[in-house]
């Protein structure tokens, strides 16, 4: 029995969905749902293709009350830049949560993942950063370095950004892009310790396998969002920092234990803090979160299928409202 | 950077791919590859949606030497028939194994899964059934009951089929379909024990949670393909039968231990046979397989991502040769 499938190309999706407060709110609702305990979110399917220096992750989640659920496929092929292609690609498929039929193909080449990942950083900053952020530092110089700063600026309109990366030229290019995009001061810096000392908000966006953020850099009134580690081999934040912070928060405990900063802290034998709270518990007020402007907070983001279901569902609603996309009968 | 994605609808796919010896050979090569030890096949991602009596499985595998890898999504929503919809649906997505870019969307509504699943039964029958099969019994009355018999008939052209199911009317309808399709004798039977006693080949195709095949039914010169169990709760073959058979073969040991008949035999404390051989080892001659026409053999099929990658890859090659499908630029 044939049914209609909506197809949206990357260009159409870029016209429909932007990194704005609406996207942040969509992702915030996904975290709130996760805190409710009713979301079904299986472990990530992950496959390595060593011959091509590639990997592919599949994420999904069912959120009760949502009409659909997304299955998101994220390939990362890290030799692609040599071929003139981006490393990250992929698509989302939206299924009816009532019948399992394919409802929509979102051929986003990773764009919606970029947006929902950055939006999660904004949710973390909104609920965990000090009320007043004047300077933000980003560690890393890739797409997410730019987008995380753009997203955080939506909820904490800081006036200055410092960018640190191993490659000074890339840090300068990243700072220039941020300055142009947000019309604020942004500069590349050579010393990340000095940058952090001047900042109230730090975002780490690297695929580092050894910490790029030292525990000794912690200072009162700092919030850190660590969004780079999403695999067992990665670690951005020195494990002692998780213990020294007043509050350490996971996007999903089961994922952070296996793939996030928490994994390294557990492996180092340092983590004795029991089960950390999840971002959704902060969002919904189940956990108090930051209690004063002097506290030090860390949020560990590994990326959840719930964010994918939320952004895919809101995207298809926007597409239907706008009459965007094409239809295939299958 | 936009790239081209080929889209094939269910109708186009039915025109391109049939359950024939070519499909059996494609799936046989997938099993041969699995035996080589170089295939990367992660555990199945599985998510239940209890509110809709639904589940969704995601399978994949990378086979070295193949240009692409498939990600196959199989939703099963078992209240769909009440809505006039089939329970099983889904699609396959073919990615470049070199760049991770989406190459093709095979919107098959589960058709390619039906074909590759039945073809695996033919591979098992080809390599494990006695050379001469006059009568085959199928237990179960659904789509796979029909397709498994059709597939097995390609490699063992038996002249008679017996069909048993809990619902005699469904068994009769299934037998009528088989008789018409294969132009052979096919009849529904009330007593599965008597049917098995007359058969050299038995295929079990049910979602049973308690055995539908008794160990006492085993007799010399019998091959059984058990393809129904693909979840931890399912069990078609009485565990004692696995021990009593001369040879028990898995499609993939790691899957059969968790999801197949082997799981029940291990749980019952009966399985002491060490690591069973895999079908690919039989196909490639690494394991001798059946040694005489009198032996009793059992093959346990849970369904592998390698089959999906193989059928998707051969399908897209056929589509390109035929100029079938449409193209989306994304």
XYZ file of C-alpha atoms in Angstrom:
660
model
C 0.000 0.000 0.000
C 1.687 3.189 -1.190
C 2.034 6.184 1.096
C 3.462 9.679 0.781
C 6.946 10.553 1.972
C 8.036 14.184 2.229
C 11.578 14.913 1.043
C 13.492 18.006 2.091
C 16.900 18.845 0.666
C 19.709 20.537 2.569
C 18.957 23.836 0.829
C 15.284 23.666 1.742
C 16.169 22.779 5.338
C 18.538 25.718 5.666
C 15.668 27.947 4.594
C 13.317 26.416 7.161
C 15.475 25.998 10.265
C 17.952 28.448 11.745
C 19.988 28.488 14.919
C 17.683 30.829 16.837
C 15.778 30.923 20.112
C 13.011 28.840 18.585
C 15.515 26.036 17.879
C 16.913 26.390 21.406
C 13.407 26.036 22.824
C 12.749 22.923 20.711
C 15.913 21.287 22.035
C 15.165 22.426 25.581
C 11.841 20.587 25.381
C 13.729 17.443 24.353
C 15.824 17.674 27.512
C 12.734 18.309 29.612
C 11.190 15.169 28.106
C 14.330 13.163 28.909
C 13.961 14.206 32.546
C 10.407 12.879 32.635
C 11.712 9.318 32.483
C 9.293 8.241 29.752
C 11.565 8.731 26.741
C 12.810 5.530 25.074
C 16.383 6.164 23.930
C 18.469 3.106 23.029
C 22.269 3.115 23.051
C 23.905 4.700 20.002
C 24.717 2.332 17.133
C 28.301 3.036 16.102
C 30.363 1.499 13.317
C 33.971 2.252 12.354
C 35.259 1.940 8.779
C 39.002 2.092 9.393
C 39.984 1.752 5.707
C 38.361 5.125 5.013
C 39.146 6.769 8.380
C 35.392 6.821 8.814
C 32.743 6.126 11.396
C 28.976 6.222 11.406
C 26.645 6.777 14.348
C 22.898 6.152 14.454
C 20.793 7.819 17.134
C 17.102 7.731 17.868
C 14.593 8.345 20.625
C 10.876 8.015 21.112
C 9.357 10.896 23.062
C 5.807 10.154 24.255
C 3.397 12.743 22.938
C 5.449 13.371 19.790
C 3.749 12.216 16.572
C 7.022 10.958 15.102
C 10.445 9.711 15.986
C 13.648 10.394 14.076
C 16.418 8.038 13.174
C 19.510 10.104 12.561
C 22.524 8.753 10.704
C 25.781 10.705 11.115
C 28.737 9.536 9.063
C 32.088 11.154 9.832
C 34.784 10.465 7.221
C 37.842 12.401 8.238
C 39.825 12.101 5.003
C 36.993 13.824 3.103
C 38.593 17.295 3.224
C 41.411 15.893 1.040
C 38.670 15.153 -1.523
C 37.151 18.603 -1.143
C 34.210 17.187 0.841
C 33.071 17.948 4.391
C 33.906 15.318 7.014
C 30.413 15.222 8.482
C 27.298 14.315 6.534
C 24.142 12.307 6.998
C 20.394 12.543 7.135
C 17.412 12.196 9.429
C 14.430 9.978 8.738
C 11.159 10.783 10.455
C 8.788 7.900 11.155
C 5.221 7.926 12.407
C 5.258 6.912 16.073
C 1.828 5.355 15.552
C 2.423 3.198 12.443
C 6.188 3.136 11.861
C 5.697 4.391 8.294
C 8.394 6.659 6.852
C 6.972 10.184 6.929
C 9.880 12.342 5.840
C 13.447 12.253 4.626
C 15.489 15.204 5.838
C 18.535 15.151 3.554
C 20.392 17.700 5.637
C 24.017 16.592 5.125
C 24.422 17.088 8.878
C 22.951 20.610 9.059
C 20.170 19.759 11.532
C 22.726 17.949 13.691
C 24.854 21.099 13.701
C 21.846 23.156 14.787
C 20.559 20.805 17.480
C 24.080 20.328 18.864
C 24.686 24.050 19.136
C 21.184 24.575 20.558
C 22.001 22.122 23.369
C 24.964 24.327 24.249
C 22.568 27.279 24.492
C 20.259 25.281 26.778
C 23.235 24.506 29.020
C 24.360 28.154 29.053
C 20.826 29.415 29.683
C 20.394 27.258 32.784
C 23.948 26.936 34.109
C 26.080 29.948 33.134
C 26.252 32.926 35.509
C 23.517 35.468 34.820
C 26.060 37.895 33.448
C 28.636 36.765 30.913
C 30.903 39.454 29.475
C 33.591 37.275 27.926
C 33.289 33.790 26.464
C 36.138 31.542 25.371
C 35.825 28.812 22.797
C 38.427 26.067 22.547
C 38.460 24.622 19.054
C 38.110 26.322 15.663
C 35.662 24.221 13.626
C 32.001 24.615 12.697
C 30.810 23.893 16.219
C 33.205 26.478 17.661
C 31.373 29.090 15.585
C 27.878 27.700 16.204
C 28.295 27.093 19.934
C 29.317 30.708 20.405
C 26.436 31.896 18.235
C 23.999 29.747 20.236
C 25.350 30.799 23.643
C 25.145 34.447 22.556
C 21.380 34.028 22.096
C 20.976 33.427 25.834
C 24.002 35.308 27.249
C 24.676 38.305 24.994
C 28.388 38.654 25.828
C 30.424 41.385 24.179
C 33.767 39.597 23.749
C 34.902 36.179 22.506
C 38.361 34.627 22.797
C 39.261 31.727 20.496
C 42.018 29.235 21.109
C 43.104 26.364 18.856
C 46.293 24.465 18.145
C 46.477 26.223 14.768
C 46.643 30.026 15.267
C 45.602 30.724 11.670
C 42.440 28.676 12.110
C 41.748 30.393 15.437
C 42.070 33.779 13.706
C 39.715 32.726 10.908
C 37.216 31.450 13.473
C 37.422 34.690 15.485
C 36.923 36.744 12.318
C 33.819 34.734 11.403
C 32.382 35.132 14.895
C 33.089 38.869 14.956
C 31.392 39.357 11.601
C 28.422 37.167 12.441
C 27.690 38.525 15.927
C 29.068 42.071 15.491
C 31.103 41.760 18.679
C 34.799 41.680 19.543
C 36.398 38.307 18.859
C 40.091 37.536 18.864
C 42.368 34.542 18.631
C 44.614 34.016 21.631
C 47.841 32.110 22.149
C 47.304 31.223 25.806
C 44.112 29.348 26.692
C 44.770 29.668 30.446
C 44.718 33.468 30.201
C 41.594 33.355 28.039
C 39.747 31.151 30.527
C 40.823 33.394 33.423
C 39.031 36.315 31.733
C 35.872 34.345 30.873
C 32.633 33.478 32.606
C 31.713 30.940 29.916
C 33.958 28.430 28.154
C 32.893 26.008 25.429
C 35.192 23.155 24.374
C 34.512 21.895 20.853
C 37.462 19.644 19.985
C 37.892 15.939 19.198
C 40.808 15.899 21.699
C 41.950 12.595 23.130
C 43.920 14.350 25.881
C 42.521 17.221 27.959
C 42.630 20.687 26.424
C 41.155 22.217 29.613
C 43.208 22.005 32.815
C 41.564 21.683 36.218
C 43.799 24.462 37.566
C 42.062 26.915 35.215
C 38.792 26.661 37.131
C 37.797 29.886 38.885
C 34.680 31.072 40.702
C 31.820 32.081 38.450
C 32.822 29.922 35.498
C 30.572 27.700 33.425
C 32.056 25.192 30.977
C 30.164 23.348 28.277
C 32.203 20.406 26.957
C 30.609 19.225 23.720
C 33.534 17.570 21.906
C 33.690 14.130 23.480
C 31.187 11.723 21.964
C 33.338 8.596 21.811
C 35.180 6.412 24.299
C 38.577 7.668 23.086
C 37.905 11.381 23.568
C 38.558 13.628 26.584
C 38.588 17.451 26.638
C 38.411 18.293 30.350
C 41.011 17.180 32.861
C 39.150 14.687 35.083
C 40.058 16.521 38.304
C 37.972 19.472 37.047
C 34.762 17.415 37.172
C 35.373 16.691 40.835
C 36.497 20.231 41.695
C 33.459 21.894 40.082
C 30.459 22.693 42.296
C 28.158 21.042 39.798
C 28.754 18.600 36.958
C 25.771 17.906 34.661
C 25.304 15.287 31.911
C 23.072 15.497 28.880
C 22.439 11.763 29.499
C 24.255 9.932 32.272
C 24.380 6.593 30.445
C 26.026 8.271 27.438
C 28.457 10.448 29.401
C 29.626 7.406 31.380
C 30.498 5.659 28.130
C 31.393 8.481 25.737
C 31.744 11.771 27.587
C 34.023 13.513 30.077
C 32.561 11.414 32.886
C 34.096 8.294 31.308
C 37.609 9.697 31.784
C 36.910 10.811 35.346
C 35.598 7.334 36.199
C 38.549 5.691 34.439
C 40.950 7.880 36.411
C 39.304 6.696 39.620
C 38.429 10.274 40.487
C 34.668 10.340 40.176
C 33.061 9.625 43.564
C 30.116 11.940 43.065
C 27.476 9.269 42.487
C 24.984 9.780 39.679
C 25.243 13.317 38.321
C 22.112 15.262 37.423
C 21.023 15.496 33.799
C 20.454 18.752 31.934
C 16.746 17.938 31.702
C 16.516 17.890 35.497
C 18.003 21.385 35.622
C 15.687 22.601 32.852
C 12.584 21.322 34.631
C 13.660 22.483 38.094
C 13.923 18.953 39.496
C 17.527 19.865 40.357
C 18.400 23.384 41.557
C 21.331 23.816 39.150
C 23.628 26.799 39.763
C 22.993 28.254 43.237
C 25.126 31.402 43.046
C 27.111 33.442 40.549
C 30.332 32.219 42.204
C 29.786 28.539 41.587
C 31.697 26.537 39.005
C 29.531 24.426 36.696
C 30.337 21.964 33.916
C 27.898 20.521 31.373
C 28.943 17.445 29.376
C 27.164 17.071 26.034
C 27.460 13.818 24.058
C 24.434 14.430 21.814
C 21.128 12.622 22.273
C 18.615 10.987 19.965
C 15.938 12.991 21.786
C 17.400 16.188 20.297
C 17.186 14.566 16.841
C 13.559 13.561 17.287
C 12.734 17.047 18.558
C 14.432 18.968 15.741
C 13.130 16.611 13.038
C 9.582 16.859 14.346
C 9.632 20.654 14.552
C 11.268 20.855 11.116
C 8.597 18.795 9.403
C 5.908 20.883 11.099
C 7.567 24.022 9.726
C 7.874 22.430 6.277
C 4.186 21.532 6.190
C 3.220 25.028 7.284
C 5.433 26.518 4.560
C 4.449 23.958 1.929
C 8.154 23.188 1.495
C 9.692 20.032 0.091
C 8.573 17.474 -2.436
C 6.590 14.278 -2.155
C 7.394 10.713 -3.154
C 4.750 8.007 -3.329
C 6.149 4.630 -2.272
C 28.438 21.032 -1.413
C 25.455 19.392 -3.075
C 25.588 15.797 -4.293
C 23.199 13.471 -6.073
C 21.085 10.933 -4.218
C 19.251 8.199 -6.114
C 15.729 7.455 -4.897
C 13.944 4.187 -5.642
C 10.330 3.595 -4.673
C 8.878 0.270 -3.585
C 7.294 -0.215 -6.999
C 10.573 0.429 -8.797
C 12.385 -1.930 -6.430
C 9.883 -4.733 -7.026
C 10.602 -4.360 -10.717
C 14.353 -4.531 -10.182
C 14.792 -7.233 -7.546
C 13.083 -10.594 -7.323
C 13.480 -13.597 -5.086
C 15.554 -15.644 -7.532
C 18.885 -17.453 -7.646
C 20.663 -14.170 -8.323
C 19.333 -12.803 -5.013
C 20.323 -16.032 -3.261
C 23.847 -15.692 -4.647
C 24.071 -12.074 -3.472
C 23.108 -13.083 0.055
C 25.410 -16.108 -0.053
C 28.317 -13.753 -0.782
C 27.349 -11.728 2.298
C 27.644 -14.859 4.435
C 30.971 -15.752 2.798
C 32.210 -12.266 3.649
C 31.062 -12.665 7.260
C 33.184 -15.823 7.494
C 36.252 -13.907 6.347
C 36.383 -12.069 9.668
C 36.848 -8.649 8.069
C 33.226 -7.487 8.101
C 32.368 -4.769 10.620
C 28.869 -5.483 11.928
C 27.821 -3.663 15.115
C 25.058 -4.924 17.397
C 21.518 -4.198 16.215
C 19.977 -0.961 17.482
C 16.525 -1.815 18.790
C 13.835 0.454 20.229
C 10.396 -0.476 21.527
C 7.410 1.873 21.355
C 5.003 0.124 23.702
C 2.181 2.680 23.316
C 1.835 1.664 19.652
C 2.754 -2.023 20.058
C 5.730 -1.148 17.895
C 9.439 -1.723 17.662
C 12.149 -0.541 15.337
C 15.430 -2.272 14.496
C 18.429 -0.729 12.744
C 21.023 -2.977 11.139
C 24.193 -2.252 9.229
C 27.480 -3.808 8.181
C 30.578 -2.734 6.343
C 31.913 -5.409 3.978
C 35.458 -4.660 2.767
C 35.563 -4.483 -1.014
C 31.968 -3.235 -1.261
C 31.652 0.367 -2.506
C 28.818 1.107 -0.113
C 27.250 0.111 3.154
C 23.550 0.030 3.952
C 21.756 1.196 7.025
C 18.457 -0.617 7.193
C 15.586 0.553 9.369
C 12.824 -1.986 10.047
C 9.825 -0.766 11.994
C 7.318 -3.404 13.097
C 4.025 -1.976 14.337
C 1.771 -4.885 15.128
C -1.515 -3.016 15.458
C -1.186 -1.735 11.867
C -3.422 -4.447 10.374
C -6.318 -2.939 12.367
C -5.630 0.266 10.398
C -5.419 -1.606 7.100
C -1.624 -1.221 7.014
C 1.103 -3.875 6.946
C 2.937 -4.462 10.239
C 6.395 -4.330 8.693
C 7.792 -1.332 6.823
C 11.009 0.572 6.532
C 13.749 1.560 4.148
C 17.413 1.079 3.373
C 19.910 3.909 2.954
C 23.051 3.236 0.962
C 26.149 5.256 1.870
C 29.494 5.499 0.114
C 32.007 3.427 2.077
C 34.695 5.882 0.975
C 33.094 9.248 1.859
C 30.036 8.465 3.987
C 27.827 10.464 1.603
C 24.250 9.263 1.108
C 24.174 7.542 -2.296
C 20.689 6.067 -2.481
C 17.381 5.836 -0.653
C 15.663 2.487 -1.172
C 12.081 3.190 -0.050
C 11.152 -0.472 -0.092
C 8.569 -0.610 2.730
C 10.371 -3.775 3.857
C 10.401 -5.563 0.471
C 14.192 -5.922 0.244
C 14.220 -7.236 3.796
C 11.646 -9.843 2.808
C 13.809 -10.890 -0.143
C 17.146 -11.010 1.674
C 15.572 -12.880 4.609
C 14.063 -15.536 2.349
C 17.294 -15.734 0.349
C 19.197 -16.559 3.537
C 16.852 -19.506 4.009
C 17.776 -20.671 0.510
C 21.476 -20.379 1.333
C 20.917 -22.510 4.432
C 18.922 -25.103 2.463
C 21.458 -25.159 -0.368
C 24.343 -25.975 1.965
C 22.667 -27.905 4.777
C 19.538 -29.732 3.549
C 19.854 -33.315 2.277
C 20.600 -33.448 -1.434
C 17.105 -34.752 -2.131
C 14.090 -33.056 -0.584
C 10.683 -34.371 -1.653
C 8.526 -32.811 1.052
C 9.008 -29.550 2.906
C 7.023 -28.320 5.894
C 6.605 -24.710 6.840
C 5.472 -23.719 10.317
C 3.823 -20.324 10.221
C 1.478 -18.767 7.682
C 2.710 -15.226 7.040
C 4.681 -13.596 4.237
C 7.919 -15.320 5.218
C 6.173 -18.726 5.251
C 5.417 -18.182 1.570
C 8.781 -16.633 0.679
C 10.917 -19.126 2.603
C 9.261 -22.005 0.740
C 9.667 -20.197 -2.582
C 13.353 -19.546 -1.819
C 14.080 -23.085 -0.633
C 12.365 -24.437 -3.764
C 14.966 -22.617 -5.891
C 17.700 -24.841 -4.458
C 15.721 -27.988 -3.534
C 12.885 -28.398 -6.068
C 10.579 -30.424 -3.799
C 7.202 -31.535 -5.082
C 5.129 -31.230 -1.911
C 4.669 -28.649 0.838
C 2.848 -29.032 4.144
C 1.755 -25.931 6.032
C 0.937 -25.756 9.711
C -0.248 -22.771 11.692
C -2.382 -22.144 14.759
C -5.134 -20.819 12.490
C -6.196 -23.528 10.016
C -7.834 -21.004 7.671
C -4.591 -19.036 7.400
C -2.660 -22.267 6.834
C -5.031 -23.145 4.001
C -4.662 -19.723 2.411
C -0.884 -19.981 2.680
C -0.886 -23.471 1.121
C -3.107 -22.246 -1.720
C -0.745 -19.355 -2.428
C 2.274 -21.665 -2.445
C 0.556 -24.203 -4.709
C -0.380 -21.494 -7.175
C 3.000 -19.802 -7.119
C 5.187 -22.915 -7.398
C 2.764 -25.200 -9.293
C 3.285 -27.996 -6.774
C 1.159 -29.779 -4.190
C 0.692 -27.774 -1.017
C -1.727 -28.532 1.796
C -2.548 -27.283 5.239
C -2.199 -29.905 7.963
C -3.622 -30.203 11.470
C -0.740 -32.139 13.014
C 2.721 -30.606 12.735
C 4.399 -33.748 14.160
C 3.045 -35.853 11.287
C 4.058 -33.195 8.760
C 7.627 -33.052 10.063
C 7.836 -36.867 10.038
C 7.180 -36.794 6.287
C 9.603 -33.950 5.516
C 13.279 -33.612 4.764
C 13.164 -29.818 5.154
C 11.319 -27.746 7.755
C 11.243 -23.967 7.981
C 9.882 -22.225 11.071
C 8.670 -18.684 10.420
C 6.750 -17.661 13.540
C 7.177 -14.989 16.234
C 6.580 -17.749 18.833
C 7.690 -17.162 22.401
C 7.333 -20.879 23.234
C 8.659 -23.672 20.995
C 6.504 -24.695 18.030
C 8.970 -27.454 17.075
C 9.492 -30.325 19.547
C 12.844 -32.064 19.925
C 11.113 -35.463 19.699
C 10.146 -34.647 16.091
C 13.768 -34.823 14.931
C 14.467 -37.706 12.575
C 17.442 -38.733 10.430
C 17.834 -36.792 7.212
C 16.062 -33.627 8.429
C 17.174 -30.041 7.996
C 15.463 -27.235 9.895
C 15.800 -23.540 9.205
C 14.512 -21.478 12.129
C 14.114 -17.888 10.958
C 11.440 -16.539 13.301
C 13.393 -15.647 16.424
C 15.093 -12.269 16.171
C 14.459 -10.987 19.676
C 15.345 -12.071 23.188
C 11.752 -13.069 23.934
C 11.287 -15.431 20.994
C 11.871 -19.206 20.749
C 10.628 -21.553 18.023
C 12.729 -24.710 18.534
C 12.713 -26.728 21.748
C 16.221 -26.215 23.167
C 16.898 -29.965 23.439
C 16.692 -30.152 19.630
C 19.771 -27.956 19.223
C 21.769 -30.381 21.341
C 20.295 -33.504 19.726
C 21.013 -32.356 16.158
C 24.250 -33.438 14.490
C 24.956 -29.860 13.471
C 23.623 -26.527 14.671
C 24.635 -23.456 12.620
C 24.183 -19.730 13.329
C 23.922 -16.912 10.823
C 25.980 -14.902 13.345
C 26.913 -16.417 16.693
C 26.843 -13.104 18.593
C 23.278 -12.473 17.371
C 21.978 -16.019 17.901
C 23.316 -16.003 21.466
C 21.310 -12.866 22.188
C 18.288 -13.124 19.882
C 18.050 -16.586 18.322
C 17.324 -20.184 19.262
C 20.759 -20.479 20.836
C 19.729 -17.948 23.483
C 16.995 -20.289 24.762
C 19.289 -23.327 24.717
C 21.901 -21.429 26.720
C 19.240 -20.108 29.115
C 17.954 -23.659 29.639
C 21.490 -24.731 30.572
C 21.443 -27.257 27.735
C 23.970 -25.825 25.305
C 27.411 -27.299 25.995
C 28.499 -27.384 22.354
C 30.959 -24.501 22.503
C 30.902 -21.938 19.718
C 28.729 -23.160 16.836
C 29.834 -22.673 13.242
C 28.371 -19.820 11.215
C 26.583 -20.237 7.905
C 29.407 -18.382 6.165
C 31.883 -21.027 7.324
C 29.711 -23.712 5.733
C 29.334 -21.669 2.530
C 33.080 -21.182 2.195
C 34.010 -24.739 3.131
C 35.818 -23.733 6.304
C 33.429 -26.090 8.125
C 32.353 -29.363 6.486
C 28.633 -28.851 7.123
C 26.347 -31.849 6.575
C 28.425 -35.045 6.278
C 25.713 -37.510 5.221
C 22.089 -37.568 4.112
C 21.152 -39.081 7.481
C 22.377 -36.244 9.614
C 20.105 -33.771 11.360
C 20.978 -30.100 10.823
C 19.539 -26.862 12.187
C 20.256 -23.351 10.920
C 19.311 -20.380 13.112
C 18.706 -17.131 11.213
C 18.380 -13.839 13.089
C 19.043 -11.571 10.093
C 22.309 -9.725 9.566
C 23.284 -6.254 8.470
C 25.676 -7.905 6.003
C 22.655 -9.217 4.075
C 21.267 -5.683 3.971
C 24.501 -4.187 2.667
C 24.727 -6.949 0.054
C 21.162 -6.626 -1.256
C 21.253 -2.817 -1.216
C 24.539 -2.740 -3.108
C 23.383 -5.190 -5.759
C 20.059 -3.360 -6.053
C 21.656 0.004 -6.732
C 23.949 -1.605 -9.317
C 20.871 -3.044 -11.056
C 19.095 0.311 -10.846
C 22.018 2.132 -12.434
C 22.232 -0.436 -15.205
C 18.503 -0.089 -15.857
C 18.460 3.677 -15.470
C 15.772 3.250 -12.824
C 14.844 5.662 -10.049
C 14.978 9.405 -9.715
C 17.650 11.799 -8.518
C 17.632 14.406 -5.773
C 20.335 17.032 -5.454
C 21.060 17.844 -1.810
